[in-house]
Each structure stands twice: as structure tokens, then as C-alpha cells.
Short mmCIF file of C-alpha atoms and ligand atoms in Angstrom, two decimals:
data_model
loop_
_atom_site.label_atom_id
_atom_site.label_comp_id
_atom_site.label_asym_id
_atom_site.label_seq_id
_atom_site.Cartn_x
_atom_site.Cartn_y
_atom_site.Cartn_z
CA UNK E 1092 -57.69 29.91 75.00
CA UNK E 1093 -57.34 32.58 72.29
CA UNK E 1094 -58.24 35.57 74.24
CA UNK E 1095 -57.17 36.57 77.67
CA UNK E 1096 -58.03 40.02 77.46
CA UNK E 1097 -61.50 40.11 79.90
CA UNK E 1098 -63.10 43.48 77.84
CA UNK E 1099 -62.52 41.70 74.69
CA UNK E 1100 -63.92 38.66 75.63
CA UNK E 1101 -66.87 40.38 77.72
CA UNK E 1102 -67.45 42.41 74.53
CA UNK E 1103 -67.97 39.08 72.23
CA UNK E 1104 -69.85 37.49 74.86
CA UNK E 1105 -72.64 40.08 74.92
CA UNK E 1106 -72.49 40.35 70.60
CA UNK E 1107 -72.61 36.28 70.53
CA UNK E 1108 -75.74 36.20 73.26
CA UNK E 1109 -77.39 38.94 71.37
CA UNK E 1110 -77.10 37.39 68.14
CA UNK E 1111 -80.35 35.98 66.57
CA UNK E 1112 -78.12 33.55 64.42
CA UNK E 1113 -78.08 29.81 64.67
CA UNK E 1114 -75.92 29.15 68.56
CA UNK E 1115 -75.18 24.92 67.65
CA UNK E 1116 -73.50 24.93 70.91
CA UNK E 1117 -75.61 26.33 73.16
CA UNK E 1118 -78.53 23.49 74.06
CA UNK E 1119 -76.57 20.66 74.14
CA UNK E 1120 -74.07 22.74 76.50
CA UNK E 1121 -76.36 23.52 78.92
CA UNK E 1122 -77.76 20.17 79.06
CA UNK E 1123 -74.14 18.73 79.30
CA UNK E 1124 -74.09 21.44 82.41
CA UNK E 1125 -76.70 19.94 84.24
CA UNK E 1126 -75.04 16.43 83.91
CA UNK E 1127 -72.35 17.52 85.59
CA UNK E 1128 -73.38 19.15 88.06
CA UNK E 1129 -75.44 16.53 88.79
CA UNK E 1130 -72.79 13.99 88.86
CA UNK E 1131 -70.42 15.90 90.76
CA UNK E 1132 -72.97 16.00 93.56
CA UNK E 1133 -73.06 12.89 93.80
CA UNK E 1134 -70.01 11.71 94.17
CA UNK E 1135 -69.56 14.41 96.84
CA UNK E 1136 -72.24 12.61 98.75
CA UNK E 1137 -71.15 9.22 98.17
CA UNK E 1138 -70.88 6.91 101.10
CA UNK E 1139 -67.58 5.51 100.27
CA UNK E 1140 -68.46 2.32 103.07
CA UNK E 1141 -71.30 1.21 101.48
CA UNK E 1142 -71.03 -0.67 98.20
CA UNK E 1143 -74.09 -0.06 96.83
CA UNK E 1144 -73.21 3.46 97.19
CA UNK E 1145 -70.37 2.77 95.42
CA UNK E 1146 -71.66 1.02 92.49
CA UNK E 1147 -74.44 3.88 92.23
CA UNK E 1148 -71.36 6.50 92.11
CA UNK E 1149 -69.81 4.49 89.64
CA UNK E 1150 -72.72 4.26 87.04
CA UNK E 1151 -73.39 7.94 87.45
CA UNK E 1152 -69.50 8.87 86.78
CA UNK E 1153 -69.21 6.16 84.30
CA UNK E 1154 -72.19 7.67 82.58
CA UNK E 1155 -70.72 11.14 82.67
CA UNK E 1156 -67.52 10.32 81.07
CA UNK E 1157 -68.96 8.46 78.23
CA UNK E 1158 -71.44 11.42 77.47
CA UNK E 1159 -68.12 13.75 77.92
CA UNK E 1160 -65.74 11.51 75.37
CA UNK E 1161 -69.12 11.27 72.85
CA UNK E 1162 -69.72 14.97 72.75
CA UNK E 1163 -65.70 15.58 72.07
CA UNK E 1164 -66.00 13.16 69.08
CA UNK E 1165 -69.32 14.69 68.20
CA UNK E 1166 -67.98 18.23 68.01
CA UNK E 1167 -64.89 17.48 65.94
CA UNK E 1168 -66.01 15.17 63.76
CA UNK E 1169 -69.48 17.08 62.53
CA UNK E 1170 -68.33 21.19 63.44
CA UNK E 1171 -64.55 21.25 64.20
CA UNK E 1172 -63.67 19.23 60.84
CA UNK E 1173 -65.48 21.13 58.34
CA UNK E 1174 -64.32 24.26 60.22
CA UNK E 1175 -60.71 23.40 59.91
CA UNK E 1176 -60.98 23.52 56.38
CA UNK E 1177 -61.95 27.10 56.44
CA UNK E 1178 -60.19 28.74 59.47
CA UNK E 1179 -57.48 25.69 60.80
CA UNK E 1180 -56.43 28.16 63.07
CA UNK E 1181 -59.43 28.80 65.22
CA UNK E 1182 -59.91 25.41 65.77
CA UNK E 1183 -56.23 24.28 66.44
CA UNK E 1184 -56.46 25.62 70.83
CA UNK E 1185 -59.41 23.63 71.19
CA UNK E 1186 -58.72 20.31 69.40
CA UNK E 1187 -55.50 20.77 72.16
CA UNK E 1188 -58.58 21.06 74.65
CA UNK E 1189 -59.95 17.93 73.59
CA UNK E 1190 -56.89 15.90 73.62
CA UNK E 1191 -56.18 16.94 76.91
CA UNK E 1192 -59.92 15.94 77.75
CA UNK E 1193 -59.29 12.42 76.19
CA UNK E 1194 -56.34 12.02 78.83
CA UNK E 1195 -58.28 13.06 81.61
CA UNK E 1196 -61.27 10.95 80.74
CA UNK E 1197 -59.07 7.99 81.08
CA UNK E 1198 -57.20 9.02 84.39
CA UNK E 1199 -60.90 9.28 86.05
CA UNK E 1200 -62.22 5.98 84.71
CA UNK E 1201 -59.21 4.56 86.62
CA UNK E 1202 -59.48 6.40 89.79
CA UNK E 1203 -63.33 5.86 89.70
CA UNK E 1204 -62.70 2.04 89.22
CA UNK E 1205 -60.46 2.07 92.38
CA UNK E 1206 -63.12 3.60 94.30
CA UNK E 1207 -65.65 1.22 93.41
CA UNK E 1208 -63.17 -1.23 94.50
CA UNK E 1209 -63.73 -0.11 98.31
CA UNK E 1210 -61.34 -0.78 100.90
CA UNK E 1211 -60.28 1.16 103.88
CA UNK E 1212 -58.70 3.40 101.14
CA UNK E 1213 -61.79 3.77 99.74
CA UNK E 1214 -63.32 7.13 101.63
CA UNK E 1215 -59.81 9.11 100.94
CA UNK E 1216 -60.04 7.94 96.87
CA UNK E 1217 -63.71 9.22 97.20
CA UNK E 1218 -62.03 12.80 97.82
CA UNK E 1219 -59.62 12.43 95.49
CA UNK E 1220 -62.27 11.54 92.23
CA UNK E 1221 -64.32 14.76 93.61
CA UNK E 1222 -61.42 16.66 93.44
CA UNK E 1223 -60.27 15.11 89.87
CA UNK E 1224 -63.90 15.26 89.04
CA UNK E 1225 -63.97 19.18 90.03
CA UNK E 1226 -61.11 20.07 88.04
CA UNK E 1227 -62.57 18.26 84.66
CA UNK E 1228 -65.62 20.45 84.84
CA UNK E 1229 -64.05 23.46 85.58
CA UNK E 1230 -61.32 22.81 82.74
CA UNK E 1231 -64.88 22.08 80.61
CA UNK E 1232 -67.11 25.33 81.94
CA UNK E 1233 -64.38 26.99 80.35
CA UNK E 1234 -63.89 25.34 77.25
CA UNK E 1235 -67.49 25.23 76.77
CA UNK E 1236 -67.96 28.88 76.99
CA UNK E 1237 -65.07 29.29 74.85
CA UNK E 1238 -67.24 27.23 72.24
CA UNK E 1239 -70.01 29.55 72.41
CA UNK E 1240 -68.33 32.64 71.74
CA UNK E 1241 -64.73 31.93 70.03
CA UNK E 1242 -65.94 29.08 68.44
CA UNK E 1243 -69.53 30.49 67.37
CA UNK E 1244 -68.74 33.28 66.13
CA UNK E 1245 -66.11 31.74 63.81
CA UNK E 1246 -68.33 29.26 62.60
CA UNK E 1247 -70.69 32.84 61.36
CA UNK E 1248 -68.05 33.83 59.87
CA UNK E 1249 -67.24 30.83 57.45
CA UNK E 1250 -70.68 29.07 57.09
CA UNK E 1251 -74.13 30.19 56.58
CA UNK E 1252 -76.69 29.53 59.35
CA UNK E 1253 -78.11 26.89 56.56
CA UNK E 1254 -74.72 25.01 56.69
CA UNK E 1255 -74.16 25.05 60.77
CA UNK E 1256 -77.86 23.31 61.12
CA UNK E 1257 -76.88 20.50 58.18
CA UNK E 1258 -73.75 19.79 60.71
CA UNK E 1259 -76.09 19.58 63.60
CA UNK E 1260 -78.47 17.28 61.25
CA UNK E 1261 -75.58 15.12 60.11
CA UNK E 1262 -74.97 14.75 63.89
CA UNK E 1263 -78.65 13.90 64.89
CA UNK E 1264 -78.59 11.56 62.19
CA UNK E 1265 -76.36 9.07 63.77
CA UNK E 1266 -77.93 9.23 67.22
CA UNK E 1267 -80.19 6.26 68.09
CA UNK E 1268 -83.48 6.35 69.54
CA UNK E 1269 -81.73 5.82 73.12
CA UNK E 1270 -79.40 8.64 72.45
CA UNK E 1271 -81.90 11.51 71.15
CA UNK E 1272 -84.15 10.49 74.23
CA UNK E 1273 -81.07 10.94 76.86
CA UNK E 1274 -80.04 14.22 75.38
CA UNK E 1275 -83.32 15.41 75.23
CA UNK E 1276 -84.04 14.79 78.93
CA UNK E 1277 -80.84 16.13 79.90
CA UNK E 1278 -81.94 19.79 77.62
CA UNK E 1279 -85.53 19.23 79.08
CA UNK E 1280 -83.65 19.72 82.50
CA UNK E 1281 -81.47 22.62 81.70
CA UNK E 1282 -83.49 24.73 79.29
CA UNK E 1283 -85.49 27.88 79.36
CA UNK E 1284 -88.84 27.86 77.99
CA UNK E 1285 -88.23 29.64 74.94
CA UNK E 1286 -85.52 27.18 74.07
CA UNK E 1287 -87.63 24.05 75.02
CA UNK E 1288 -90.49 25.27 73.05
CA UNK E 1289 -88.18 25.48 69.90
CA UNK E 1290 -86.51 22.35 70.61
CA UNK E 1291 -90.13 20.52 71.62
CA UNK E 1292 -90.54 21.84 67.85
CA UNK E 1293 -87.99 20.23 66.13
CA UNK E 1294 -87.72 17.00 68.21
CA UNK E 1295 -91.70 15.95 67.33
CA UNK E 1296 -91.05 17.16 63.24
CA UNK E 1297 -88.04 14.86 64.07
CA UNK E 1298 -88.75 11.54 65.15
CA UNK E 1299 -91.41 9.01 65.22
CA UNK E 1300 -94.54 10.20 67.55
CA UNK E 1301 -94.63 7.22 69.97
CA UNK E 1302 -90.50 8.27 70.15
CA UNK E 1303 -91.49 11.88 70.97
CA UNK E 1304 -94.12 10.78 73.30
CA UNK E 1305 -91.87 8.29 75.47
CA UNK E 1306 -89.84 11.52 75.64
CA UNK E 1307 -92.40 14.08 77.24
CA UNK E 1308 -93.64 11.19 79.61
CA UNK E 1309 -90.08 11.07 80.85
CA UNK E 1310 -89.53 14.80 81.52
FE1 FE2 N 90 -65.56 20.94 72.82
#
């Protein structure tokens, strides 16, 4: 983290949340939010003796960490990359963020597997992937909020609104159909209305209608 000092940081949070310029991180945050939240719950529930429990847990967590490993690749390739050109330092804490997020990613996939694995083990390991699973989103609440104030506001300050939303079209560009459904459900979830109205906007200028419409019928 660049800043520890809380006023400073307070202070940029309010001037970033007030600020009517383009936020790139902000929607797909709060929809990667919900996801984990959501996942964390339930492995905390999980019924560690019952396998289909089990392989339930493991789809959910399996699903979270690929979402978590696409959005790090997302963000440096399309934002963090052309932004290291301009201002290599701003980036440089939080490409060592998502290294250390690679690393994790892995360590979970192999705890996960052993849970799946069951065993009179298997309850205890359940505790231990909630724990490792807690940790991971806490590290990435952080990090995330970071990226919507640090990270924002340089991005203003070496691009033009203009050139942020080409990045986030570049992006979109290389999602399929599969993938810009998924995220949308996720923001559907985790929106307010304001920002689903906007992004109910852009998604049906976006993609083919019977696309759009498989969307709203899942939402
Ligand atoms: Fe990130």
C-alpha cells in the first residue's frame, strides 16, 4: 500500500467517490464482492461428512478462484500495462499484490482439493480453507479499495476518461458470451440502481438482444 496515513487516504476516498469521472474499477469490484462473500459462506456452512457437500464447496471455491486469477490478468494486462508506461511507479505495490495473489490462488486450490478428498481429516481442513479463504478476501477488500482510489485517481491523472473506457472495451472485447453473462449477474447482484440502469444501458447497445435477454431472465 502507498499510503498509510488514514486522513490522507480518507481525504482521497471522499474526492475519488465524489468524482463524476469514469470509476473502471468500481462495478466489476462490487460484483467480485458479492462472489466472495458468497463463497465464503459457503464453505463456512459446508458439511465436511457429506460428499456431495463437498463437491458443491468445491465448485463454488473452484469457481471463485478462477474469477479471482481472471480479473488479476484482466487488470494488468488491459489498465495496469498501459499505466506503467505513464506512471511505473504507481503501479509497481500492486503488481506485488497480484503476485502474491497468484501464490495464494494456488495454495487454496490445493487445500480445497484435500477437502474434497474427505476423510476423518476432512471437517478440521474445512476450517482451515475458511480460514485461508478469509484471509484472501480480506488481503483483496483491501487491495480492491486501494484500486479505486490510489489506482483511480492515477489513471485521471495520465489518461482521459475517453482512453480508460477503450481499456475497459478492449477488455469486454475478449469476453465470451458465457463470460459477459456471469459478470453481469454477479453486478446485477451487487449494484445500486443508478449503476444497473447505466450498465443495463451499455450491456443491451452491447451485445446481441437474445444475449441481453438470456441475461435479464437470469437476474
Ligand atoms: Fe487488482
Amino acid at each position: 500500500m502507498l499510503m498509510t496515513d488514514a486522513t490522507t487516504r480518507d481525504t482521497l476516498t471522499d474526492a475519488v467517490a465524489a468524482n463524476p469521472r469514469l470509476q473502471p474499477y468500481r462495478l466489476i469490484h462490487k460484483a467480485l464482492r458479492a462472489l466472495m462473500f458468497h463463497t465464503l459462506q459457503r464453505v463456512a456452512a459446508l458439511d465436511a461428512a457429506r460428499v456431495d457437500d463437498r463437491a458443491a464447496m468445491q465448485a463454488a471455491v473452484d469457481e471463485l478462484l478462477q474469477v479471482c486469477a481472471d480479473h488479476l490478468a484482466h487488470e494488468t494486462r488491459f489498465y495496469h500495462a498501459p499505466l506503467r508506461e505513464r506512471a511505473p511507479r504507481a503501479v509497481l505495490p500492486f503488481d506485488d499484490d497480484h503476485g502474491g495473489h497468484e501464490i495464494t490462488i494456488t495454495a487454496l486450490r490445493t487445500r480445497m482439493a484435500q477437502v474434497a478428498a474427505g476423510g476423518a481429516g476432512a471437517r478440521a481442513e474445512a476450517y482451515a480453507l475458511y480460514l485461508e479463504l478469509t484471509r484472501f478476501i480480506a488481503e483483496n477488500l483491501e487491495h480492491m479499495a486501494d484500486e479505486e482510489t490510489q489506482l483511480t485517481q492515477a489513471l485521471w491523472q495520465h489518461f482521459s476518461d475517453a482512453e480508460i473506457a477503450a481499456m475497459g472495451d478492449r477488455l469486454r472485447a475478449t469476453f465470451s458470451a458465457q463470460e459477459s453473462t456471469y459478470y453481469l449477474r454477479w453486478m446485477a447482484r451487487a449494484l445500486d440502481d443508478a449503476e444497473l440502469a447505466a450498465l443495463a444501458g451499455d450491456a443491451r447497445a452491447g451485445m446481441p438482444p437474445e444475449v441481453f435477454a438470456g441475461v435479464l431472465g437470469l437476474t
